[in-house]
Tab-separated table of C-alpha atoms in Angstrom:
chain	number	residue	atom	x	y	z
I	1	UNK	CA	-145.610	74.587	-45.091
I	2	UNK	CA	-147.873	72.858	-47.580
I	3	UNK	CA	-146.675	72.335	-51.142
I	4	UNK	CA	-148.351	70.895	-54.217
I	5	UNK	CA	-146.885	68.644	-56.890
I	6	UNK	CA	-148.636	68.111	-60.227
I	7	UNK	CA	-148.540	64.579	-61.663
I	8	UNK	CA	-149.387	63.300	-65.118
I	9	UNK	CA	-151.591	60.407	-66.142
I	10	UNK	CA	-150.193	59.324	-69.494
I	11	UNK	CA	-152.588	56.961	-71.319
I	12	UNK	CA	-149.750	54.520	-72.108
I	13	UNK	CA	-148.529	54.415	-68.493
I	14	UNK	CA	-149.348	51.407	-66.325
I	15	UNK	CA	-151.642	51.658	-63.321
I	16	UNK	CA	-148.674	51.313	-60.971
I	17	UNK	CA	-146.690	54.003	-62.805
I	18	UNK	CA	-149.534	56.516	-62.558
I	19	UNK	CA	-150.165	55.806	-58.873
I	20	UNK	CA	-146.504	55.353	-57.830
I	21	UNK	CA	-145.997	58.790	-56.161
I	22	UNK	CA	-149.031	58.177	-53.947
I	23	UNK	CA	-148.420	54.461	-53.399
I	24	UNK	CA	-144.775	54.876	-52.387
I	25	UNK	CA	-145.180	58.374	-50.809
I	26	UNK	CA	-142.058	59.502	-52.625
I	27	UNK	CA	-140.921	62.703	-54.310
I	28	UNK	CA	-138.844	62.595	-57.491
I	29	UNK	CA	-135.754	64.795	-57.663
I	30	UNK	CA	-134.395	65.223	-61.196
I	31	UNK	CA	-131.267	66.516	-62.895
I	32	UNK	CA	-131.607	70.077	-64.181
I	33	UNK	CA	-130.973	69.013	-67.774
I	34	UNK	CA	-134.382	67.285	-67.657
I	35	UNK	CA	-136.244	70.574	-67.187
I	36	UNK	CA	-138.501	71.875	-69.963
I	37	UNK	CA	-136.928	75.353	-70.026
I	38	UNK	CA	-133.630	75.271	-72.029
I	39	UNK	CA	-132.339	78.270	-70.019
I	40	UNK	CA	-133.104	76.732	-66.629
I	41	UNK	CA	-130.034	76.271	-64.383
I	42	UNK	CA	-127.730	77.366	-67.202
I	43	UNK	CA	-124.566	79.407	-66.788
I	44	UNK	CA	-122.958	79.756	-70.199
I	45	UNK	CA	-119.235	79.805	-70.932
I	46	UNK	CA	-117.547	81.531	-73.861
I	47	UNK	CA	-114.884	79.160	-75.186
I	48	UNK	CA	-111.614	80.418	-76.659
I	49	UNK	CA	-112.993	80.026	-80.184
I	50	UNK	CA	-115.785	82.489	-79.341
I	51	UNK	CA	-118.531	79.862	-79.186
I	52	UNK	CA	-120.810	79.805	-76.151
I	53	UNK	CA	-121.594	76.534	-74.424
I	54	UNK	CA	-122.975	75.420	-71.081
I	55	UNK	CA	-120.381	72.945	-69.815
I	56	UNK	CA	-120.186	74.872	-66.535
I	57	UNK	CA	-123.826	73.936	-65.966
I	58	UNK	CA	-122.642	70.318	-65.767
I	59	UNK	CA	-121.629	71.093	-62.177
I	60	UNK	CA	-125.335	71.450	-61.354
I	61	UNK	CA	-126.277	68.366	-63.366
I	62	UNK	CA	-123.634	66.208	-61.672
I	63	UNK	CA	-124.157	67.193	-58.060
I	64	UNK	CA	-127.756	68.389	-57.637
I	65	UNK	CA	-131.135	66.739	-57.972
I	66	UNK	CA	-134.058	69.121	-57.765
I	67	UNK	CA	-137.729	68.660	-56.873
I	68	UNK	CA	-140.081	71.390	-58.082
I	69	UNK	CA	-143.241	72.242	-56.137
I	70	UNK	CA	-145.920	74.899	-56.222
I	71	UNK	CA	-148.043	76.620	-53.611
I	72	UNK	CA	-150.948	76.868	-56.070
I	73	UNK	CA	-153.121	73.802	-56.816
I	74	UNK	CA	-155.746	75.830	-58.710
I	75	UNK	CA	-153.896	77.001	-61.830
I	76	UNK	CA	-155.634	75.881	-65.060
I	77	UNK	CA	-152.322	76.362	-66.898
I	78	UNK	CA	-150.404	74.169	-64.451
I	79	UNK	CA	-153.049	71.471	-64.670
I	80	UNK	CA	-152.798	71.615	-68.456
I	81	UNK	CA	-148.983	71.594	-68.667
I	82	UNK	CA	-148.069	69.140	-65.912
I	83	UNK	CA	-151.118	66.951	-65.299
I	84	UNK	CA	-151.930	65.559	-68.724
I	85	UNK	CA	-154.384	68.311	-69.662
I	86	UNK	CA	-156.302	67.944	-66.377
I	87	UNK	CA	-156.381	64.111	-66.521
I	88	UNK	CA	-153.707	63.722	-63.824
I	89	UNK	CA	-153.711	64.702	-60.171
I	90	UNK	CA	-151.992	66.874	-57.572
I	91	UNK	CA	-150.579	65.685	-54.261
I	92	UNK	CA	-150.464	68.048	-51.302
I	93	UNK	CA	-147.397	67.533	-49.099
I	94	UNK	CA	-146.519	68.826	-45.640
I	95	UNK	CA	-142.751	69.351	-45.755
I	96	UNK	CA	-141.596	71.108	-42.574
I	97	UNK	CA	-138.073	69.656	-42.497
I	98	UNK	CA	-136.856	69.638	-46.101
I	99	UNK	CA	-134.770	72.668	-47.201
I	100	UNK	CA	-136.331	74.708	-49.982
I	101	UNK	CA	-136.059	78.073	-51.700
I	102	UNK	CA	-138.602	80.119	-53.609
I	103	UNK	CA	-137.854	80.749	-57.282
I	104	UNK	CA	-137.371	84.373	-58.403
I	105	UNK	CA	-138.865	85.489	-61.704
I	106	UNK	CA	-137.137	88.186	-63.733
I	107	UNK	CA	-136.794	89.453	-67.302
I	108	UNK	CA	-133.475	87.632	-67.535
I	109	UNK	CA	-131.182	87.240	-70.548
I	110	UNK	CA	-128.719	84.355	-70.925
I	111	UNK	CA	-125.697	84.965	-68.682
I	112	UNK	CA	-122.249	83.969	-69.879
I	113	UNK	CA	-118.620	84.348	-68.845
I	114	UNK	CA	-116.158	85.811	-71.344
I	115	UNK	CA	-112.817	84.031	-71.256
I	116	UNK	CA	-110.566	86.667	-72.861
I	117	UNK	CA	-109.539	88.533	-69.694
I	118	UNK	CA	-109.182	85.313	-67.690
I	119	UNK	CA	-107.023	83.826	-70.465
I	120	UNK	CA	-104.644	86.807	-70.366
I	121	UNK	CA	-104.384	86.530	-66.594
I	122	UNK	CA	-103.493	82.831	-66.841
I	123	UNK	CA	-100.846	83.469	-69.514
I	124	UNK	CA	-99.232	86.133	-67.324
I	125	UNK	CA	-99.050	83.828	-64.297
I	126	UNK	CA	-98.091	80.653	-66.205
I	127	UNK	CA	-96.509	81.758	-69.519
I	128	UNK	CA	-95.457	78.238	-70.420
I	129	UNK	CA	-98.932	76.712	-70.249
I	130	UNK	CA	-100.081	74.803	-73.324
I	131	UNK	CA	-102.962	76.305	-75.288
I	132	UNK	CA	-104.893	73.045	-74.938
I	133	UNK	CA	-104.804	73.360	-71.122
I	134	UNK	CA	-106.059	76.941	-70.881
I	135	UNK	CA	-109.789	76.219	-71.171
I	136	UNK	CA	-109.750	73.667	-68.350
I	137	UNK	CA	-107.713	76.092	-66.248
I	138	UNK	CA	-110.317	78.800	-66.866
I	139	UNK	CA	-113.091	76.494	-65.663
I	140	UNK	CA	-111.117	75.612	-62.531
I	141	UNK	CA	-110.649	79.310	-61.735
I	142	UNK	CA	-114.337	80.059	-62.243
I	143	UNK	CA	-115.391	77.214	-59.938
I	144	UNK	CA	-113.200	78.658	-57.176
I	145	UNK	CA	-114.492	82.199	-57.744
I	146	UNK	CA	-117.100	83.504	-55.267
I	147	UNK	CA	-118.874	85.680	-57.841
I	148	UNK	CA	-119.195	82.730	-60.222
I	149	UNK	CA	-120.650	80.539	-57.482
I	150	UNK	CA	-123.149	83.286	-56.680
I	151	UNK	CA	-124.190	83.401	-60.345
I	152	UNK	CA	-124.474	79.634	-60.384
I	153	UNK	CA	-126.812	79.795	-57.358
I	154	UNK	CA	-128.868	82.496	-59.075
I	155	UNK	CA	-129.135	80.285	-62.162
I	156	UNK	CA	-130.674	77.519	-60.031
I	157	UNK	CA	-133.270	79.727	-58.357
I	158	UNK	CA	-134.089	82.301	-61.072
I	159	UNK	CA	-136.389	81.777	-64.048
I	160	UNK	CA	-137.726	84.061	-66.728
I	161	UNK	CA	-140.901	85.903	-65.765
I	162	UNK	CA	-142.811	83.979	-68.453
I	163	UNK	CA	-142.856	81.107	-65.923
I	164	UNK	CA	-144.243	83.162	-63.049
I	165	UNK	CA	-147.593	81.378	-63.107
I	166	UNK	CA	-145.863	78.286	-61.651
I	167	UNK	CA	-145.262	79.938	-58.244
I	168	UNK	CA	-142.401	77.473	-57.920
I	169	UNK	CA	-140.359	76.360	-54.933
I	170	UNK	CA	-137.299	74.150	-55.272
I	171	UNK	CA	-136.050	71.393	-52.995
I	172	UNK	CA	-132.417	70.371	-53.414
I	173	UNK	CA	-130.647	67.059	-52.855
I	174	UNK	CA	-126.842	67.467	-52.969
I	175	UNK	CA	-124.468	64.636	-53.876
I	176	UNK	CA	-120.889	65.663	-53.148
I	177	UNK	CA	-119.402	62.858	-55.251
I	178	UNK	CA	-121.709	63.492	-58.185
I	179	UNK	CA	-124.096	61.115	-59.921
I	180	UNK	CA	-125.033	60.084	-63.459
I	181	UNK	CA	-128.603	59.187	-62.463
I	182	UNK	CA	-131.189	61.436	-64.083
I	183	UNK	CA	-133.505	61.175	-61.096
I	184	UNK	CA	-133.833	59.817	-57.574
I	185	UNK	CA	-137.028	59.036	-55.644
I	186	UNK	CA	-136.994	59.996	-51.965
I	187	UNK	CA	-139.517	58.434	-49.583
I	188	UNK	CA	-140.888	61.215	-47.367
I	189	UNK	CA	-143.261	59.015	-45.364
I	190	UNK	CA	-147.023	58.595	-45.680
I	191	UNK	CA	-147.563	60.999	-42.779
I	192	UNK	CA	-146.325	63.890	-44.939
I	193	UNK	CA	-148.897	63.272	-47.687
I	194	UNK	CA	-151.838	65.481	-46.766
I	195	UNK	CA	-154.305	65.090	-49.645
I	196	UNK	CA	-154.762	64.238	-53.310
I	197	UNK	CA	-156.616	66.441	-55.813
I	198	UNK	CA	-157.972	64.676	-58.884
I	199	UNK	CA	-158.017	66.474	-62.203
I	200	UNK	CA	-161.153	67.670	-63.954
I	201	UNK	CA	-160.647	64.957	-66.634
I	202	UNK	CA	-159.332	62.265	-64.294
I	203	UNK	CA	-160.322	58.774	-65.513
I	204	UNK	CA	-162.399	57.590	-62.562
I	205	UNK	CA	-163.420	54.329	-64.213
I	206	UNK	CA	-159.772	53.404	-64.698
I	207	UNK	CA	-158.221	54.640	-61.456
I	208	UNK	CA	-160.766	55.088	-58.656
I	209	UNK	CA	-160.722	51.474	-57.515
I	210	UNK	CA	-156.914	51.367	-57.270
I	211	UNK	CA	-156.929	54.790	-55.608
I	212	UNK	CA	-159.344	53.616	-52.901
I	213	UNK	CA	-157.203	50.504	-52.304
I	214	UNK	CA	-154.071	52.638	-51.827
I	215	UNK	CA	-155.879	55.004	-49.471
I	216	UNK	CA	-157.078	52.061	-47.372
I	217	UNK	CA	-153.819	50.087	-47.309
I	218	UNK	CA	-151.225	52.876	-47.156
I	219	UNK	CA	-153.093	55.754	-45.490
I	220	UNK	CA	-155.491	53.878	-43.216
I	221	UNK	CA	-158.497	55.122	-45.160
I	222	UNK	CA	-158.019	58.683	-43.932
I	223	UNK	CA	-156.359	60.485	-46.862
I	224	UNK	CA	-158.504	63.430	-47.981
I	225	UNK	CA	-159.525	63.361	-51.656
I	226	UNK	CA	-160.566	66.408	-53.665
I	227	UNK	CA	-161.508	67.075	-57.259
I	228	UNK	CA	-160.617	70.139	-59.317
I	229	UNK	CA	-163.405	71.723	-61.358
I	230	UNK	CA	-163.467	74.922	-63.445
I	231	UNK	CA	-164.876	77.869	-61.547
I	232	UNK	CA	-167.793	79.599	-63.258
I	233	UNK	CA	-166.883	82.933	-61.638
I	234	UNK	CA	-163.108	83.267	-62.063
I	235	UNK	CA	-160.246	81.763	-64.072
I	236	UNK	CA	-159.106	79.088	-61.660
I	237	UNK	CA	-159.883	75.503	-60.655
I	238	UNK	CA	-162.162	75.043	-57.659
I	239	UNK	CA	-161.032	72.346	-55.249
I	240	UNK	CA	-164.025	70.364	-53.968
I	241	UNK	CA	-164.291	67.276	-51.740
I	242	UNK	CA	-164.640	64.013	-53.656
I	243	UNK	CA	-165.872	60.662	-52.369
I	244	UNK	CA	-163.721	58.098	-54.137
I	245	UNK	CA	-165.942	55.282	-52.800
I	246	UNK	CA	-169.268	56.689	-54.097
I	247	UNK	CA	-169.059	58.354	-57.497
I	248	UNK	CA	-171.826	60.799	-58.299
I	249	UNK	CA	-174.300	59.915	-61.054
I	250	UNK	CA	-174.195	61.745	-64.383
I	251	UNK	CA	-177.231	63.832	-65.346
I	252	UNK	CA	-177.743	62.096	-68.675
I	253	UNK	CA	-181.223	63.499	-69.272
I	254	UNK	CA	-180.021	67.097	-69.124
I	255	UNK	CA	-177.032	66.259	-71.353
I	256	UNK	CA	-179.306	64.715	-73.955
I	257	UNK	CA	-181.585	67.794	-74.097
I	258	UNK	CA	-178.573	70.111	-74.207
I	259	UNK	CA	-177.109	68.193	-77.168
I	260	UNK	CA	-180.392	68.727	-79.008
I	261	UNK	CA	-180.091	72.484	-78.439
I	262	UNK	CA	-176.539	72.435	-79.775
I	263	UNK	CA	-177.686	70.701	-82.947
I	264	UNK	CA	-180.228	73.461	-83.508
I	265	UNK	CA	-177.552	76.091	-82.936
I	266	UNK	CA	-175.215	74.359	-85.375
I	267	UNK	CA	-177.865	74.368	-88.098
I	268	UNK	CA	-178.403	78.129	-87.618
I	269	UNK	CA	-174.666	78.814	-87.851
I	270	UNK	CA	-174.111	76.726	-90.966
I	271	UNK	CA	-177.129	77.880	-92.992
């Protein structure tokens, strides 16, 4: 299957930083606590004092690194949110071997475990247990509970329906020992990079030369390049072929006449 990853082009980033995903044909897997949705991958826990916290979600943060992809390279919202307001780019990957799962979108509310019943059960089985040990014991029991593990899985692959426009798929890297690294970059091989789509506001003067060098040296000059442009018929970005070696000329004469018309319109509006 083909998947698309949106990349930013931050103005303060170096040339190598912007082009790194393409240059090193790698995919970044990140810890869930780096996601922009504060409810993402969260399974809340009601502590004995009645407060709710998400320490159980640390299991996900310690052992999983997640890469998020989309099947839709034409979303104006995605380009705006994840590709520097259309100044970045999208890479199309062919990923036949990597395990993935489609994200479900639902009108979810924050899920949490109440500890009161579990606490009573622990006190009955181990009446001499110290109060300070009960919370850790509760967490141990939850982690060995099949229904909890099912809810934890659902937390990883379920997002609120407000995010449905992302059409997201998730790829998981599991580290049994756990890791403190916030991200890892996995080289998937140049052969699995199928194309690059440049944003509508991509800085061609700044990046085209380096892009052409990477295509020649890493991809043997054969990587397909596209450019996203707003459709004039529907609300989506059209994906058109782009020749990175021969940039098209701007129609400056038309732009100049059009600016004159806008000045006339402005005067009518403001008088």
